[in-house]
Short mmCIF file of C-alpha atoms in Angstrom, two decimals:
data_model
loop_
_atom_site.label_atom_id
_atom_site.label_comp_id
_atom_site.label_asym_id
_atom_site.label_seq_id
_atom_site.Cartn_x
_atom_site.Cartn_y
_atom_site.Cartn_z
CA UNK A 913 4.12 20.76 48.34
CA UNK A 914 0.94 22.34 48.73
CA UNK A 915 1.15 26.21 47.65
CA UNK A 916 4.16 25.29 44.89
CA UNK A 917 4.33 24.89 40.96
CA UNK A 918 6.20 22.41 39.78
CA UNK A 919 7.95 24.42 37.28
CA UNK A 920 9.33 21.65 34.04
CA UNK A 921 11.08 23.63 30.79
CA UNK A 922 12.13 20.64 28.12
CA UNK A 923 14.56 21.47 25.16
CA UNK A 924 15.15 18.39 22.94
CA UNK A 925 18.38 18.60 24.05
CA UNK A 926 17.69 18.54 27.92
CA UNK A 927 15.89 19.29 30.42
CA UNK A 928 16.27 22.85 31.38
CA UNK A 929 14.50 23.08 34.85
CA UNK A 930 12.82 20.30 37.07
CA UNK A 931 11.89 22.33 40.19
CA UNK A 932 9.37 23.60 42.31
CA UNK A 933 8.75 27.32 42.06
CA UNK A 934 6.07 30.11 43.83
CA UNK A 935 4.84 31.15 40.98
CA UNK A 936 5.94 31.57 36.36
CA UNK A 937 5.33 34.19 34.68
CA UNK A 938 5.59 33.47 30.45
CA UNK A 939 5.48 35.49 27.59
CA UNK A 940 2.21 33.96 25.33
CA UNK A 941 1.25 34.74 21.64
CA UNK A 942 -1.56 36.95 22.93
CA UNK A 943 0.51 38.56 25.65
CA UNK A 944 2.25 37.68 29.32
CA UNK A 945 0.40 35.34 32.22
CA UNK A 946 1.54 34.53 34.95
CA UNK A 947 0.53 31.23 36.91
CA UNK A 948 0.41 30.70 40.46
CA UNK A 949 -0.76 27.58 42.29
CA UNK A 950 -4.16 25.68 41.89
CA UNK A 951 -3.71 27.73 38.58
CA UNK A 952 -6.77 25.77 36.19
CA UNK A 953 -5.57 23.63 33.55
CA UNK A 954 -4.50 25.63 30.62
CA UNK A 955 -2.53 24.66 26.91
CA UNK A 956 -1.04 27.83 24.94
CA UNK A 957 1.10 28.75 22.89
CA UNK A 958 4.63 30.83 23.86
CA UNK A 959 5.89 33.08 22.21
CA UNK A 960 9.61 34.60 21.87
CA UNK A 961 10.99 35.73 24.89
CA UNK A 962 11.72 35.62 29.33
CA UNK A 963 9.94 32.99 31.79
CA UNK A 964 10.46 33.99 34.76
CA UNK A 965 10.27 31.61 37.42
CA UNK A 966 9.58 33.30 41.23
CA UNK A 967 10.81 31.03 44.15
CA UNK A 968 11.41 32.16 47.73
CA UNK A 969 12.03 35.75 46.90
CA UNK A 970 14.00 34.95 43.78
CA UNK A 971 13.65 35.14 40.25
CA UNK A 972 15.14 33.05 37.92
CA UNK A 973 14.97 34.41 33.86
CA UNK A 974 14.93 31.91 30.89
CA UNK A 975 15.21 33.28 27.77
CA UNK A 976 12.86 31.22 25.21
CA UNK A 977 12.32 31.25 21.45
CA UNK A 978 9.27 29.87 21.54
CA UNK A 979 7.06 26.87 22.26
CA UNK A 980 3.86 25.31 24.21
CA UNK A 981 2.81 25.33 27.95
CA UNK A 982 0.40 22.61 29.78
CA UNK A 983 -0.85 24.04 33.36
CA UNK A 984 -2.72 20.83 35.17
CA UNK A 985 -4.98 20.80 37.58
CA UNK A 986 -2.53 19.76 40.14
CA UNK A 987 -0.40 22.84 39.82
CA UNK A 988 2.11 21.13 37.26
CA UNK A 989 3.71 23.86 34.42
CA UNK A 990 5.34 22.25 32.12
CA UNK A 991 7.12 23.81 29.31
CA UNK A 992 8.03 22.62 25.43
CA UNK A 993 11.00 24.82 23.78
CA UNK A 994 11.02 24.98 20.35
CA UNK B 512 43.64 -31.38 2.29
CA UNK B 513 44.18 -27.62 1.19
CA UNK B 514 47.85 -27.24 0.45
CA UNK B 515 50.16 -24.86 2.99
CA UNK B 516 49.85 -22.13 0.04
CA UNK B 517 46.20 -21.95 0.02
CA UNK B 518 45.81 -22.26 4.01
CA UNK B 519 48.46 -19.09 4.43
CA UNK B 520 46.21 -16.84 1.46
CA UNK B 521 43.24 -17.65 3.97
CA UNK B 522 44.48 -16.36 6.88
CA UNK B 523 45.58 -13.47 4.79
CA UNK B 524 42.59 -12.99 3.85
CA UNK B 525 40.20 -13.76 7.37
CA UNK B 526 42.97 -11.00 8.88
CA UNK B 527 41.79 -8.88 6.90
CA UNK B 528 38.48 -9.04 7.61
CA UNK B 529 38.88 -8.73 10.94
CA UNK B 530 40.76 -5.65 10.74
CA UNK B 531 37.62 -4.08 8.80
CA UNK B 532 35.18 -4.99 11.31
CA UNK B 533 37.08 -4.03 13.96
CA UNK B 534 37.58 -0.40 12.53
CA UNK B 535 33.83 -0.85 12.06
CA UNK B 536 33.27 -1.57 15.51
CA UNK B 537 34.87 0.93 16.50
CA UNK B 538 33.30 3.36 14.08
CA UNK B 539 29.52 2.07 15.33
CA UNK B 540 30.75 2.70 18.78
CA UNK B 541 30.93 6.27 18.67
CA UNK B 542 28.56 5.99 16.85
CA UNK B 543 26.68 4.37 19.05
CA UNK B 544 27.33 6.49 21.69
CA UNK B 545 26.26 10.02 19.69
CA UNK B 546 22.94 8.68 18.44
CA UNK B 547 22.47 7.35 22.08
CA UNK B 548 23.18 10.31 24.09
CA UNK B 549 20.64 12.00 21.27
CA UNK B 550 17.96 9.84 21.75
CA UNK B 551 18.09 9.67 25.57
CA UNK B 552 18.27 13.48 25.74
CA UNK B 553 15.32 13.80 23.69
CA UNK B 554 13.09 11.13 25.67
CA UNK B 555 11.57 14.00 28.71
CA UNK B 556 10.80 15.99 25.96
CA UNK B 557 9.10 13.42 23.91
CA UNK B 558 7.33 12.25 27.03
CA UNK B 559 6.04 15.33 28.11
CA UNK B 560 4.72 15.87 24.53
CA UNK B 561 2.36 13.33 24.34
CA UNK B 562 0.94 13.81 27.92
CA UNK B 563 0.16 17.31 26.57
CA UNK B 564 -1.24 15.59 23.50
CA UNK B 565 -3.67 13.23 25.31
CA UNK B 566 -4.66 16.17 27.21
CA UNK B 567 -5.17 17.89 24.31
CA UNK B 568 -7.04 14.84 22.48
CA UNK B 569 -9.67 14.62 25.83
CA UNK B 570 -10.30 17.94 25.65
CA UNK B 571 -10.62 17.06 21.18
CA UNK B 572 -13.06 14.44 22.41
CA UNK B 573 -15.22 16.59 24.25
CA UNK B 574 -15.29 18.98 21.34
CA UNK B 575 -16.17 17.07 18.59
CA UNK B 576 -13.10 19.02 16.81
CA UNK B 577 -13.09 18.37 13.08
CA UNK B 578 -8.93 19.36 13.02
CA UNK B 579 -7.37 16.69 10.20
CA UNK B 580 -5.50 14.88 13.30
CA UNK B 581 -8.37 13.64 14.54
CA UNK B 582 -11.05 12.98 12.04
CA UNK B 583 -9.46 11.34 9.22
CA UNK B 584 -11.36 10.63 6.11
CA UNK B 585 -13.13 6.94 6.50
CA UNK B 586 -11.40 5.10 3.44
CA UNK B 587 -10.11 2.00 4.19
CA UNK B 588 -6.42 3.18 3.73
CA UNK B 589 -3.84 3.04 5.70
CA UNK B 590 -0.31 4.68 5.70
CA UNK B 591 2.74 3.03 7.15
CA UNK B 592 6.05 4.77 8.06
CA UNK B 593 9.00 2.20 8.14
CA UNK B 594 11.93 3.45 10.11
CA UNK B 595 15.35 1.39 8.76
CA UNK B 596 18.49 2.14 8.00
CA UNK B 597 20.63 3.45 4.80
CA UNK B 598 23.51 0.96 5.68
CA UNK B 599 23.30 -2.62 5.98
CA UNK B 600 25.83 -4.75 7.92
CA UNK B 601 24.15 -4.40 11.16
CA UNK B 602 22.81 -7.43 12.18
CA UNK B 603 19.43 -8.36 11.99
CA UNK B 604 18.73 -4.55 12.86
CA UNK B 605 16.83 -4.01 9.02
CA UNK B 606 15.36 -7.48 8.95
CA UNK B 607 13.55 -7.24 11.67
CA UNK B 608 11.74 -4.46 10.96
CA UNK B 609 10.97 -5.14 7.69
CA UNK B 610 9.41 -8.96 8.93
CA UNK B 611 7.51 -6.54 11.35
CA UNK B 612 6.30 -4.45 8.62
CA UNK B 613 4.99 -7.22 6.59
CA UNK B 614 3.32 -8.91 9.66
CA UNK B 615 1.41 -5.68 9.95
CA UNK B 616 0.73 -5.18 6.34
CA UNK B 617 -0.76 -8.66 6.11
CA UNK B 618 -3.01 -8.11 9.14
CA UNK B 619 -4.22 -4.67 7.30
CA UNK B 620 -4.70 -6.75 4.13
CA UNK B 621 -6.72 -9.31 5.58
CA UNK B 622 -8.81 -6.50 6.96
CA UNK B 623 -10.15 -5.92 3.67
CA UNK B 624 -8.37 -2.41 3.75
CA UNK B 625 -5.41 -1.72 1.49
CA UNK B 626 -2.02 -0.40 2.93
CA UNK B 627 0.99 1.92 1.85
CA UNK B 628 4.02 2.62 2.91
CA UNK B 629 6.72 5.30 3.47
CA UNK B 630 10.14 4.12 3.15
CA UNK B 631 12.81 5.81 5.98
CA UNK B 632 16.06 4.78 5.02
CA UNK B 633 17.78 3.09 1.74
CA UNK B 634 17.06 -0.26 3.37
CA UNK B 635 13.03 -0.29 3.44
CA UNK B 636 13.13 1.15 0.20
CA UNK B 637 14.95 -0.98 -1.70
CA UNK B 638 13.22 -4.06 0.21
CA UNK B 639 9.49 -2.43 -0.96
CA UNK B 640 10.41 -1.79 -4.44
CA UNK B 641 11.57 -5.39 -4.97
CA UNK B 642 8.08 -6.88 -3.83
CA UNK B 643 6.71 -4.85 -5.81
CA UNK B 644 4.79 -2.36 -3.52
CA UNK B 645 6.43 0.95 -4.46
CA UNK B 646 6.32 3.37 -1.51
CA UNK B 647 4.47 6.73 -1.82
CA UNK B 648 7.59 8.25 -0.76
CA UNK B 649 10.97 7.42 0.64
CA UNK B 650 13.64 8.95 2.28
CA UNK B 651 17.19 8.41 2.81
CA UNK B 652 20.57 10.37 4.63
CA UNK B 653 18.94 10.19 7.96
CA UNK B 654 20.78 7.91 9.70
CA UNK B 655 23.83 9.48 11.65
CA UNK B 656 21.85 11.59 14.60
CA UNK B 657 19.73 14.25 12.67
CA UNK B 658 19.13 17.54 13.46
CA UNK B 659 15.16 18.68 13.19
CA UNK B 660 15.61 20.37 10.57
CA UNK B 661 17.14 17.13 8.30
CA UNK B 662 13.54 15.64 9.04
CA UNK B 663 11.21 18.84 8.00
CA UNK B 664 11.12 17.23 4.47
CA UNK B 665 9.17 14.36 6.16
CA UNK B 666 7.07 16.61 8.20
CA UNK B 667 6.37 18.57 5.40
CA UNK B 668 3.97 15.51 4.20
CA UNK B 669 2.33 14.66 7.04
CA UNK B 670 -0.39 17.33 7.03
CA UNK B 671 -1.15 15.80 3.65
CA UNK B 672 -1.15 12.31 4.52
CA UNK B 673 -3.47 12.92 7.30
CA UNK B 674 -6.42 13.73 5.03
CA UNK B 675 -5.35 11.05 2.67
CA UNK B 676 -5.15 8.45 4.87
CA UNK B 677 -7.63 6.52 7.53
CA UNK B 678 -4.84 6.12 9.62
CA UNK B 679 -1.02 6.38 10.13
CA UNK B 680 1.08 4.08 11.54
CA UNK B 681 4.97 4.05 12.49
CA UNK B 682 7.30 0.66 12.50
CA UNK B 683 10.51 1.45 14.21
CA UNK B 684 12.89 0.39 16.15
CA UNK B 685 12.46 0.94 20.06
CA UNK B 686 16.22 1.18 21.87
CA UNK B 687 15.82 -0.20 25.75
CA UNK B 688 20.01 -0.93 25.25
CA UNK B 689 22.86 -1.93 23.81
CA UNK B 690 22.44 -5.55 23.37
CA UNK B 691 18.46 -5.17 23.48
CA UNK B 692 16.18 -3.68 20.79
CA UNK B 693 12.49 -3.87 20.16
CA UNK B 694 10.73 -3.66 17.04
CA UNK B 695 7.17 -1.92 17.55
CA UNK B 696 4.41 0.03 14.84
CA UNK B 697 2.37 2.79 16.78
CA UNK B 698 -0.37 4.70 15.41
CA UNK B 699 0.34 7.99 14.82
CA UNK B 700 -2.63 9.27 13.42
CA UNK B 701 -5.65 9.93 14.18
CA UNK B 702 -5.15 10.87 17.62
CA UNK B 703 -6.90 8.85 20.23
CA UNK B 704 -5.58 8.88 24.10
CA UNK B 705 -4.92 5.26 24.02
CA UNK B 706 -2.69 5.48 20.91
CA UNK B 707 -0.71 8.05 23.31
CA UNK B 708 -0.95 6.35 25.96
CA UNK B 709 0.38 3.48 24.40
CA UNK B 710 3.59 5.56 22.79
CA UNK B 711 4.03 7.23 26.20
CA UNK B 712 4.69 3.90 28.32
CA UNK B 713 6.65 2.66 24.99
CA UNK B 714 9.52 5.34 25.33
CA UNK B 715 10.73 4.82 28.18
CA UNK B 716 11.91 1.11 29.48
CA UNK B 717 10.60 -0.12 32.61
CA UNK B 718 13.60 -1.50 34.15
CA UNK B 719 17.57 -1.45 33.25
CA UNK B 720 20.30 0.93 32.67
CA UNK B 721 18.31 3.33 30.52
CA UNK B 722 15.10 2.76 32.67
CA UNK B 723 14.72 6.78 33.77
CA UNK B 724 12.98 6.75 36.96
CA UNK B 725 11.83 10.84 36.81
CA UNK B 726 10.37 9.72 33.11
CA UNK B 727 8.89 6.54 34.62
CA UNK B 728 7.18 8.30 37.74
CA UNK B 729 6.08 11.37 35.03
CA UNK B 730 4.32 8.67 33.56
CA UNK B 731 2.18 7.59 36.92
CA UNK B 732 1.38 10.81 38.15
CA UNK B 733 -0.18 11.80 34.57
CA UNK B 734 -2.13 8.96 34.32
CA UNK B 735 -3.91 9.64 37.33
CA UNK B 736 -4.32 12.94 37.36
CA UNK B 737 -5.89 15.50 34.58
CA UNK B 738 -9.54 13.50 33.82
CA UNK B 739 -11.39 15.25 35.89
CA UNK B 740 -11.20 19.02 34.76
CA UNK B 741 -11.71 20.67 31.18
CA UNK B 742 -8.64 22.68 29.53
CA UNK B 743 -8.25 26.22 28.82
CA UNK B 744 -7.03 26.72 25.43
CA UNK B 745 -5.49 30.27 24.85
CA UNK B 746 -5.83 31.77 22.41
CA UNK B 747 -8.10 29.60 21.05
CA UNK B 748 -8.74 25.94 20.45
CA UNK B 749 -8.60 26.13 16.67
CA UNK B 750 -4.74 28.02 17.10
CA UNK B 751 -3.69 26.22 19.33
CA UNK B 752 -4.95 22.79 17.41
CA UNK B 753 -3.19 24.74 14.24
CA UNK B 754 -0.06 25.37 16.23
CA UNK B 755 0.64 22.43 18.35
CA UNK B 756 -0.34 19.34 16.71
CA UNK B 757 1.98 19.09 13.71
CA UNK B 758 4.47 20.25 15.83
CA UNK B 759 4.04 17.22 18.50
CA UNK B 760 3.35 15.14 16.29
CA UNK B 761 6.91 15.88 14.22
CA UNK B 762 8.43 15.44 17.63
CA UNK B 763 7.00 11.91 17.44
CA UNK B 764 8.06 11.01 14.57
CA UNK B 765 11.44 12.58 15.01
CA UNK B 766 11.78 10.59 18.48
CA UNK B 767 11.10 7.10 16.81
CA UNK B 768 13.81 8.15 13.88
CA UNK B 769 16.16 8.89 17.00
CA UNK B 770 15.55 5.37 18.84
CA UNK B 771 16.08 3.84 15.38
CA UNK B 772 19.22 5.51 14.94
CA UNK B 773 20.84 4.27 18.32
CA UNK B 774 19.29 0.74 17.83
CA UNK B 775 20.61 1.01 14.32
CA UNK B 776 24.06 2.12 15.75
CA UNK B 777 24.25 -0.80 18.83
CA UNK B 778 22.78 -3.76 16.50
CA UNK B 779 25.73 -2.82 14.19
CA UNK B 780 28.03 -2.39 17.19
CA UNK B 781 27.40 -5.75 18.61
CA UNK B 782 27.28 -7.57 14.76
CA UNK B 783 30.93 -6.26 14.27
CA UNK B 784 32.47 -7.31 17.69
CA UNK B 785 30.80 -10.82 16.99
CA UNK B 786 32.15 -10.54 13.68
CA UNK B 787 35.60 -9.65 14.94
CA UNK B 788 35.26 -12.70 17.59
CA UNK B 789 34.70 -14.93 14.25
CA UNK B 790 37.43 -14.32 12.07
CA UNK B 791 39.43 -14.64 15.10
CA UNK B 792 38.20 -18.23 15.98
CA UNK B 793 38.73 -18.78 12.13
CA UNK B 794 42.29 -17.56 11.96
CA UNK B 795 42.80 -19.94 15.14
CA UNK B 796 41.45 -22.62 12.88
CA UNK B 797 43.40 -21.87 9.71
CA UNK B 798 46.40 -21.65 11.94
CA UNK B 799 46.07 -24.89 13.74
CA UNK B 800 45.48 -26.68 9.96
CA UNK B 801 48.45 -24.46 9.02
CA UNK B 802 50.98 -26.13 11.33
CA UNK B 803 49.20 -29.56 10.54
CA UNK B 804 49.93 -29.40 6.94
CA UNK B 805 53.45 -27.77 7.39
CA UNK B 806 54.07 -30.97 10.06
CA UNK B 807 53.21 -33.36 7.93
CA UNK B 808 55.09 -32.32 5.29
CA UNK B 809 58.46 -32.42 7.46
CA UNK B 810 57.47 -35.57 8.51
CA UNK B 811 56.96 -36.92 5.20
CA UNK B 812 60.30 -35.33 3.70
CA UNK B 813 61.70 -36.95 7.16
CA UNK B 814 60.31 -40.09 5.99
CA UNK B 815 61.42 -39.97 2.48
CA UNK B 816 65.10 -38.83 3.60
CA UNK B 817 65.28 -42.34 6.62
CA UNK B 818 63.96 -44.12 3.65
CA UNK B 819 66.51 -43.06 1.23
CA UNK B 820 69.67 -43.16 3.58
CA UNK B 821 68.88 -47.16 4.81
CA UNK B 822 68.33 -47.87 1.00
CA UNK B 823 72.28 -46.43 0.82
CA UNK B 824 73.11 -48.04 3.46
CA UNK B 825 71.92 -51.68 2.50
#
């Protein structure tokens, strides 16, 4: 699992994804970043609207409200909904 | 001995019981299972909270932050949150607790530093008042499986409590399963990483049914990963400090009302059944002394009827 993120998006209600991905891209309160691997560790805050998680050619859209990311320094993304 | 009369009006009586706690049973089942399914759905989420949080609190520690969460005012006073019920009836669900609670308080006390509390649920509240140690605040109606919004009345306080307060502490009731509960008080504020830590291996039990293994291994990897580098914080550390603490720490507090409610919900499960199992031994009883009595009262009109016939017949 070297070049991978492995992509996490928690609800309270579930868990919405548990996977490894190629790269995220997320919508922040000061605009959209996207995070690739060996990414350094980073908190912010999300804002309303599409992740959009790249793997093998594919993109897979979740549509968010809101909520906090934690990038670590071993290439782990995980996501808080609000 | 009781007379047949008074032996039938208690079997009357024990029947009915036991058709109440068996409704109730039944009631605290699905119950039971609601609150549960709540609780366990919201444990990831609560986990990966507070490994965000005590990534969040190194990177505090490294920069002497002066955020509310984690320098609270040096006073000598500390805040307790006591997580019971509204109901009773459900074992020794509140009692424990509450014995918990005191335990705690006294240690506090001895400490030379004085303690209050905030009463969660009709239970703790009424127990407080009548020793005399009125809470600062109670709260009631949240014990069937809230929604986050039910609890923002709560939340609403704790900005306030933090710079009131030394420290913050949570007793509540832990849920590893059905037949297994565990009273425990956290700290809750300020934040230190082994306060988190602490709540982070507390969530989730090691071993059993609701043992998750994903949460459990979640909880390796992030202990031994993350010390080495420093955090970005976008936008900024001061919005981001704004933003996210209260938040996490409302999911905290949110989680342990959750666990509460499905420990609440299984101690009051398992009371009932044992209560149903009673008043069904009893009614065995009662029966058994039932047909005694009636027995010996043929047997005695028996007697009386031989008796009278050979006193004819003589």
């Amino acid at each position: 699992m070297a070049d991978t993120i492995e992509l996490k998006i928690v609800s309270l209600k579930e868990v919405v994804y548990d996977d490894y991905v190629d790269s995220v891209t997320l919508p922040t309160k000061v605009g959209e970043i996207t995070v690739l691997p060996h990414h350094a560790p980073l908190i912010s805050h999300l804002a309303k609207g599409t992740i959009r998680a790249k793997s093998a050619g594919q993109q897979k859209p979740f549509e968010i409200d809101g909520g906090f990311m934690e990038v670590t320094s071993d290439s782990r993304l995980t996501v808080l909904l609000q | 001995m009781a007379t047949l009369r008074t032996i039938r009006l208690r079997i009357r009586g024990t029947k009915n019981i036991k058709q109440i706690t068996r409704a109730m049973e039944a009631v605290s089942a699905v119950k039971m299972r609601k609150s549960q399914s709540v609780a366990l759905a919201a444990r990831p989420y609560a986990t990966a909270a507070l490994n965000i949080l005590k990534s969040v609190a190194q990177g505090a520690a490294r920069m002497d932050t002066t955020h509310p969460f984690f320098k609270t005012p040096q006073n000598d006073e500390i805040l307790l949150l006591v997580v019971t019920s509204d109901k009773g009836l459900a074992g020794s669900f509140n009692t424990n607790v509450l014995k918990r609670a005191m335990e705690f308080m006294k240690e506090i006390e001895e400490q030379g530093k004085k303690i209050r509390v905030v009463a969660i649920g009709k239970r703790a509240a009424e127990f407080f008042q009548k020793r005399k140690r009125q809470p600062e605040q109670s709260f009631r109606g949240l014990g069937d499986s809230v929604n986050l919004a039910d609890v923002s009345g709560l939340f609403q306080k704790v900005g306030e409590w933090a710079k009131r307060y030394e420290a913050v502490h949570i007793c509540y009731t832990n849920f590893l399963s059905v037949m297994r509960q565990e009273v425990v008080v956290r700290k809750l504020l300020p934040f230190s990483e082994e306060g988190l830590e602490e709540m982070v291996k507390g969530i989730v039990p090691e071993k059993g049914k609701f043992a998750d293994n994903d949460a459990n291994s979640a909880k390796e990897t992030a202990n031994t990963t993350n010390k080495a580098r420093e955090y970005l914080f976008e936008p900024s550390s001061k919005e981001i400090f704004d933003a996210m603490l209260p938040a996490l720490l409302n999911i905290q507090i949110y989680h342990a009302i959750l666990e509460a409610n499905a420990s609440e919900h299984s101690s009051r499960m398992v009371a009932m059944r044992s209560a149903t199992n009673n008043a069904g031994e009893l009614i065995k009883h009662y029966t058994m002394s039932q047909n005694k009595a009636r027995q010996a009262m043929i047997n005695k009109e028996l007697a009386e009827i031989t008796g009278g016939s050979e006193a004819l017949a003589s």
